[in-house]
Coordinates of C-alpha atoms and ligand atoms in Angstrom, one line a residue:
T1 CA -132.7 105.0 13.1
L2 CA -129.8 102.9 13.9
A3 CA -127.4 106.2 13.7
D4 CA -129.7 107.8 16.2
Q5 CA -129.5 104.6 18.5
A6 CA -125.8 104.6 18.1
A7 CA -125.7 108.3 19.1
V8 CA -127.7 108.0 22.1
A9 CA -125.6 104.8 23.2
V10 CA -122.2 106.8 22.7
E11 CA -123.9 109.8 24.7
R12 CA -124.8 107.4 27.3
T13 CA -121.5 105.7 27.5
T14 CA -119.6 109.2 27.5
L15 CA -122.2 110.2 30.5
V16 CA -121.3 107.1 32.5
A17 CA -117.5 107.8 31.8
D18 CA -118.1 111.2 33.0
I19 CA -119.7 110.4 36.2
E20 CA -117.1 107.8 36.9
T21 CA -114.1 110.4 36.4
A22 CA -116.2 112.9 38.6
R23 CA -116.5 110.2 41.3
V24 CA -112.8 109.0 41.0
A25 CA -111.9 112.8 41.5
T26 CA -114.2 113.1 44.4
E27 CA -112.7 110.3 46.0
R28 CA -109.2 111.6 45.3
E29 CA -110.1 114.8 46.6
R30 CA -111.7 113.4 50.0
L31 CA -108.6 111.3 50.3
R32 CA -106.2 114.2 49.9
A33 CA -108.2 116.2 52.2
A34 CA -108.1 113.4 54.9
L35 CA -104.4 112.8 54.6
L36 CA -103.8 116.6 54.7
S37 CA -105.8 116.9 57.9
S38 CA -104.1 114.0 59.3
L39 CA -100.8 115.1 58.6
S40 CA -101.5 118.8 60.0
H41 CA -102.9 117.0 63.2
D42 CA -99.8 114.7 63.4
L43 CA -97.3 117.6 63.1
R44 CA -99.2 120.2 65.5
T45 CA -99.9 117.8 68.4
P46 CA -96.1 117.3 69.2
L47 CA -95.4 121.1 68.3
V48 CA -98.0 122.5 70.4
S49 CA -96.6 120.4 73.5
I50 CA -93.1 121.5 72.8
M51 CA -94.4 125.2 72.5
G52 CA -96.2 124.9 75.8
A53 CA -93.4 123.4 77.6
A54 CA -90.9 125.8 76.1
T55 CA -92.9 128.8 77.3
T56 CA -93.3 127.8 80.9
L57 CA -89.5 126.9 81.0
G58 CA -88.8 130.4 79.7
T59 CA -90.9 132.1 82.2
Y60 CA -88.4 132.4 85.1
D61 CA -90.3 131.1 88.2
E62 CA -88.7 130.1 91.4
K63 CA -91.4 128.0 92.3
L64 CA -90.8 125.8 89.2
E65 CA -88.7 123.3 91.2
A66 CA -86.1 120.9 89.6
E67 CA -88.3 118.3 89.1
G68 CA -91.1 120.0 87.3
R69 CA -88.2 121.7 85.0
Q70 CA -87.0 118.2 84.3
D71 CA -90.5 117.1 83.3
L72 CA -90.8 119.9 81.0
I73 CA -87.4 119.3 79.5
Q74 CA -88.5 115.6 79.0
T75 CA -91.6 116.5 77.3
I76 CA -89.6 118.8 74.6
Q77 CA -87.4 115.7 74.1
D78 CA -89.9 113.1 73.8
E79 CA -92.1 115.4 71.4
A80 CA -88.9 116.5 69.3
E81 CA -88.3 112.7 68.9
R82 CA -91.7 111.9 67.9
L83 CA -91.9 114.7 65.4
N84 CA -88.3 113.5 64.0
R85 CA -89.7 110.0 63.6
F86 CA -92.6 110.9 61.9
V87 CA -90.5 113.1 59.3
Q88 CA -88.0 110.3 58.9
N89 CA -91.2 107.6 58.3
L90 CA -92.7 110.4 55.7
L91 CA -89.5 110.6 54.0
D92 CA -88.9 106.9 53.7
M93 CA -92.5 106.7 52.4
T94 CA -91.7 108.9 49.5
K95 CA -88.6 107.3 48.7
L96 CA -90.2 104.0 48.7
G97 CA -93.3 105.0 46.8
S98 CA -90.8 106.6 43.7
G99 CA -88.7 103.2 43.8
A100 CA -85.7 105.4 45.2
L101 CA -85.3 103.4 48.3
K102 CA -82.8 100.6 47.1
P103 CA -81.6 98.5 49.8
R104 CA -77.9 98.5 50.1
V105 CA -77.3 95.1 51.2
D106 CA -74.3 93.8 53.0
W107 CA -73.6 90.5 55.2
V108 CA -75.0 91.4 58.6
D109 CA -75.5 89.5 61.8
L110 CA -79.3 89.5 62.6
N111 CA -78.6 89.8 66.6
D112 CA -76.8 93.3 65.8
V113 CA -79.7 94.5 63.8
V114 CA -82.2 93.7 66.3
S115 CA -80.1 95.0 69.3
S116 CA -79.6 98.4 67.8
A117 CA -83.3 98.5 67.2
V118 CA -84.1 97.6 70.7
K119 CA -81.7 100.3 72.0
R120 CA -83.3 102.7 70.1
T121 CA -86.8 101.9 71.7
E122 CA -85.4 103.1 74.8
R123 CA -87.8 104.6 77.4
L124 CA -90.9 102.4 76.0
A125 CA -88.8 99.0 76.0
R126 CA -87.9 99.5 79.6
R127 CA -91.6 99.2 80.5
H128 CA -91.7 95.5 78.7
G129 CA -89.1 92.8 78.8
I130 CA -87.9 92.4 75.3
R131 CA -86.6 89.0 74.7
I132 CA -84.5 88.2 71.7
E133 CA -84.2 84.6 70.7
I134 CA -82.4 84.0 67.3
A135 CA -81.7 80.5 66.4
P136 CA -77.7 79.6 67.0
D137 CA -77.6 78.3 63.6
M138 CA -78.6 81.7 61.9
P139 CA -76.3 82.5 59.3
L140 CA -75.2 86.1 58.3
L141 CA -77.8 87.4 56.0
C142 CA -77.7 89.7 52.9
L143 CA -79.6 92.8 54.0
D144 CA -79.6 96.7 54.6
A145 CA -78.8 96.8 58.2
V146 CA -80.2 100.6 58.4
L147 CA -83.5 99.8 56.7
M148 CA -84.0 96.5 58.5
E149 CA -83.3 98.4 61.9
Q150 CA -85.7 100.7 60.9
V151 CA -88.4 97.7 60.4
F152 CA -87.6 96.2 63.8
F153 CA -87.7 99.6 65.3
N154 CA -91.1 100.4 64.1
L155 CA -92.5 96.9 65.0
L156 CA -91.0 96.8 68.6
D157 CA -92.4 100.5 69.0
N158 CA -95.8 99.3 68.1
A159 CA -95.3 96.3 70.7
C160 CA -94.4 98.3 73.2
K161 CA -96.9 100.9 72.4
Y162 CA -100.1 98.8 72.0
A163 CA -99.3 96.1 74.6
P164 CA -100.0 97.1 78.3
P165 CA -96.7 97.8 80.5
G166 CA -95.0 94.7 81.9
T167 CA -96.2 92.4 79.3
P168 CA -93.4 90.5 77.5
V169 CA -92.5 91.4 73.9
K170 CA -90.4 88.8 72.0
V171 CA -88.3 88.7 68.8
W172 CA -87.7 85.2 67.4
A173 CA -86.0 84.2 64.3
I174 CA -84.9 80.7 62.8
K175 CA -83.7 79.2 59.3
T176 CA -85.9 77.0 57.5
P177 CA -84.6 75.3 54.2
K178 CA -86.6 77.7 52.2
H179 CA -86.2 81.2 54.1
V180 CA -85.5 82.8 57.3
A181 CA -88.7 83.3 59.2
I182 CA -88.8 86.3 61.9
E183 CA -91.5 86.8 64.3
V184 CA -92.3 90.0 66.6
S185 CA -94.8 89.2 69.0
D186 CA -96.6 90.8 72.0
L187 CA -99.5 90.1 74.3
G188 CA -101.6 93.2 73.8
P189 CA -105.0 93.9 72.4
G190 CA -104.3 92.2 68.9
I191 CA -105.4 93.5 65.6
P192 CA -109.1 92.5 64.6
P193 CA -109.0 90.0 61.7
E194 CA -110.8 92.2 59.3
D195 CA -107.9 94.8 59.7
R196 CA -104.9 92.5 59.5
E197 CA -104.2 93.5 55.9
K198 CA -105.4 97.1 56.0
V199 CA -102.8 97.9 58.6
F200 CA -100.3 97.6 56.3
D201 CA -101.7 100.6 54.1
M202 CA -100.4 103.9 54.5
F203 CA -102.1 106.0 57.1
Y204 CA -104.5 103.2 58.2
R205 CA -104.9 102.7 61.9
V206 CA -107.4 100.3 63.8
N207 CA -110.3 102.5 65.3
L208 CA -109.8 102.2 69.0
G209 CA -112.2 105.2 69.8
D210 CA -111.3 107.4 72.8
S211 CA -108.4 105.0 73.9
Q212 CA -106.6 105.8 70.5
T213 CA -102.7 105.6 71.0
A214 CA -100.7 108.4 69.6
G215 CA -99.3 107.2 66.0
T216 CA -99.3 108.0 62.1
G217 CA -100.3 104.8 60.5
L218 CA -97.1 104.8 58.7
G219 CA -95.0 102.3 60.4
L220 CA -96.1 98.9 59.1
A221 CA -96.6 100.5 55.6
I222 CA -92.8 101.4 55.7
C223 CA -91.9 98.0 57.2
R224 CA -93.7 96.1 54.4
G225 CA -92.0 98.5 51.6
I226 CA -88.7 97.7 53.0
I227 CA -89.3 93.9 53.4
E228 CA -90.6 93.8 49.7
A229 CA -87.7 95.8 48.6
H230 CA -85.5 92.9 50.4
G231 CA -87.6 90.2 48.2
G232 CA -89.5 89.1 51.3
S233 CA -93.0 89.3 52.7
I234 CA -94.7 90.5 56.2
H235 CA -98.1 89.9 57.4
A236 CA -99.9 90.1 60.9
E237 CA -101.5 87.1 62.8
P238 CA -102.8 86.5 66.3
G239 CA -100.1 85.3 68.8
L240 CA -99.9 82.1 70.6
H241 CA -103.4 81.0 71.9
G242 CA -104.9 83.8 69.8
A243 CA -103.5 86.5 72.1
G244 CA -101.9 89.6 71.2
T245 CA -100.2 90.4 67.7
C246 CA -97.7 88.3 66.1
I247 CA -96.1 90.1 62.9
I248 CA -94.4 87.4 60.7
I249 CA -91.6 88.1 58.4
H250 CA -90.4 86.0 55.7
L251 CA -86.6 86.8 54.1
P252 CA -84.9 84.9 51.3
L253 CA -82.1 82.7 52.6
P254 CA -78.7 84.4 52.0
P255 CA -76.7 83.2 48.7
D256 CA -74.8 80.3 49.1
L257 CA -71.1 81.5 49.6
A258 CA -70.1 78.2 47.4
D259 CA -72.0 79.8 44.6
I260 CA -70.3 83.0 44.8
K261 CA -67.5 83.0 42.0
G262 CA -64.1 83.9 43.5
Y263 CA -65.0 83.3 47.1
E264 CA -62.8 80.9 49.0
Ligands
ADP1 P1 -99.1 103.6 63.9 O1 -98.9 102.6 65.1 O2 -98.2 104.8 63.8 O3 -100.9 104.2 64.0 P2 -98.7 101.4 61.9 O4 -98.5 101.4 60.6 O5 -97.4 101.0 62.7 O6 -99.2 102.9 62.5 O7 -99.8 100.4 62.6 C1 -101.1 100.6 61.8 C2 -102.2 100.2 62.8 O8 -102.0 98.8 63.2 C3 -102.0 100.9 64.4 O9 -102.7 102.1 64.5 C4 -102.7 99.9 65.2 O10 -104.1 100.2 65.1 C5 -102.4 98.6 64.7 N1 -101.2 98.0 65.2 C6 -99.8 97.9 64.8 N2 -99.1 97.1 65.6 C7 -100.0 96.7 66.6 C8 -99.7 95.8 67.6 N3 -98.6 95.4 68.0 N4 -100.9 95.6 68.7 C9 -102.1 96.0 68.4 N5 -102.4 96.9 67.2 C10 -101.3 97.2 66.4

C-alpha cells in the first residue's frame, strides 16, 4: 500500500541519516585523535630535549667543558622558548575561536610594530638579512599593536625557518587609495598552489617528507584570525618571478582624522 511504501521510505531516510551521523562522528573522532596526537608530539619533543640537556648538566662532570655546557644551556633556552610560543599560540587560538580575542586598537606606527617583531625573531633572523621597506607616506594605523606584532612575528619566523640561511627576507608596505597593503616575502621553497589556502587552516602543514621543519601548523591560522578581527584579509602567493613565498595582507585604511568628531 501507499502507507507501506511511505514507511519504507521513512525507514530508508532514517537509515541514511544514521549512516551520515555515524560518518560525521567517526570523522570527528579521527580529527580529535589526530589533533591530540599532534599536540602531544609538539609538547613532548621540546620537553624531551630539555630533560635530556638538564640531566647531562646535572651530572657533574669535569670533562664537560664550558663550551659543551653553554650548548646545553642554549638547548634548554631554545626549547623552552619553543614550548612557550606553542602554548601562547594555543591560547590565542582558543580566544580567537571563542570570539574572545577583540583587538584593542590604538594609533600605531607600522615601523614600530614590525621592528619589535624582528627583534623577537632574534637568532633565526641573524641567518637572514631582514629588509623593511615601509612607504614614507604610511599614516599611523588603527591597530592592536600586540596582536599585530604576533602576526609579523609568525610570518617572519616562518620566512626565516623555511627559507635557506643567507637568503633575504623582506617586509614591504604601501598605502593605496583603498587599503594598506603589506607583504612579507622570502626566497625559500614556496608553498605549492594546492596548499596556499589550506595553510591558513589550524594544524595544516605542507607535507615535506623527511625534511619536515619543526612547527605546529598554528601560526598562519592565528595570523588570519587576527587580520580578520581587524577587518582585513591575508593570503599566500608565490614571490617575484614565481620564487619563494609572499604573504599579502590588506588592512582597511585608518579612519580619516577629519571625520572624527572633536578632533582638531
Ligand atoms: P608551522 O610553520 O608551525 O608549521 P604555519 O601555520 O605557520 O605552521 O604554516 C603552515 C604551513 O605552511 C607550514 O607547515 C609550511 O608547510 C607552510 N609555510 C608557511 N610559511 C611558509 C614559507 N614562508 N615558506 C614555505 N612554506 C611555508
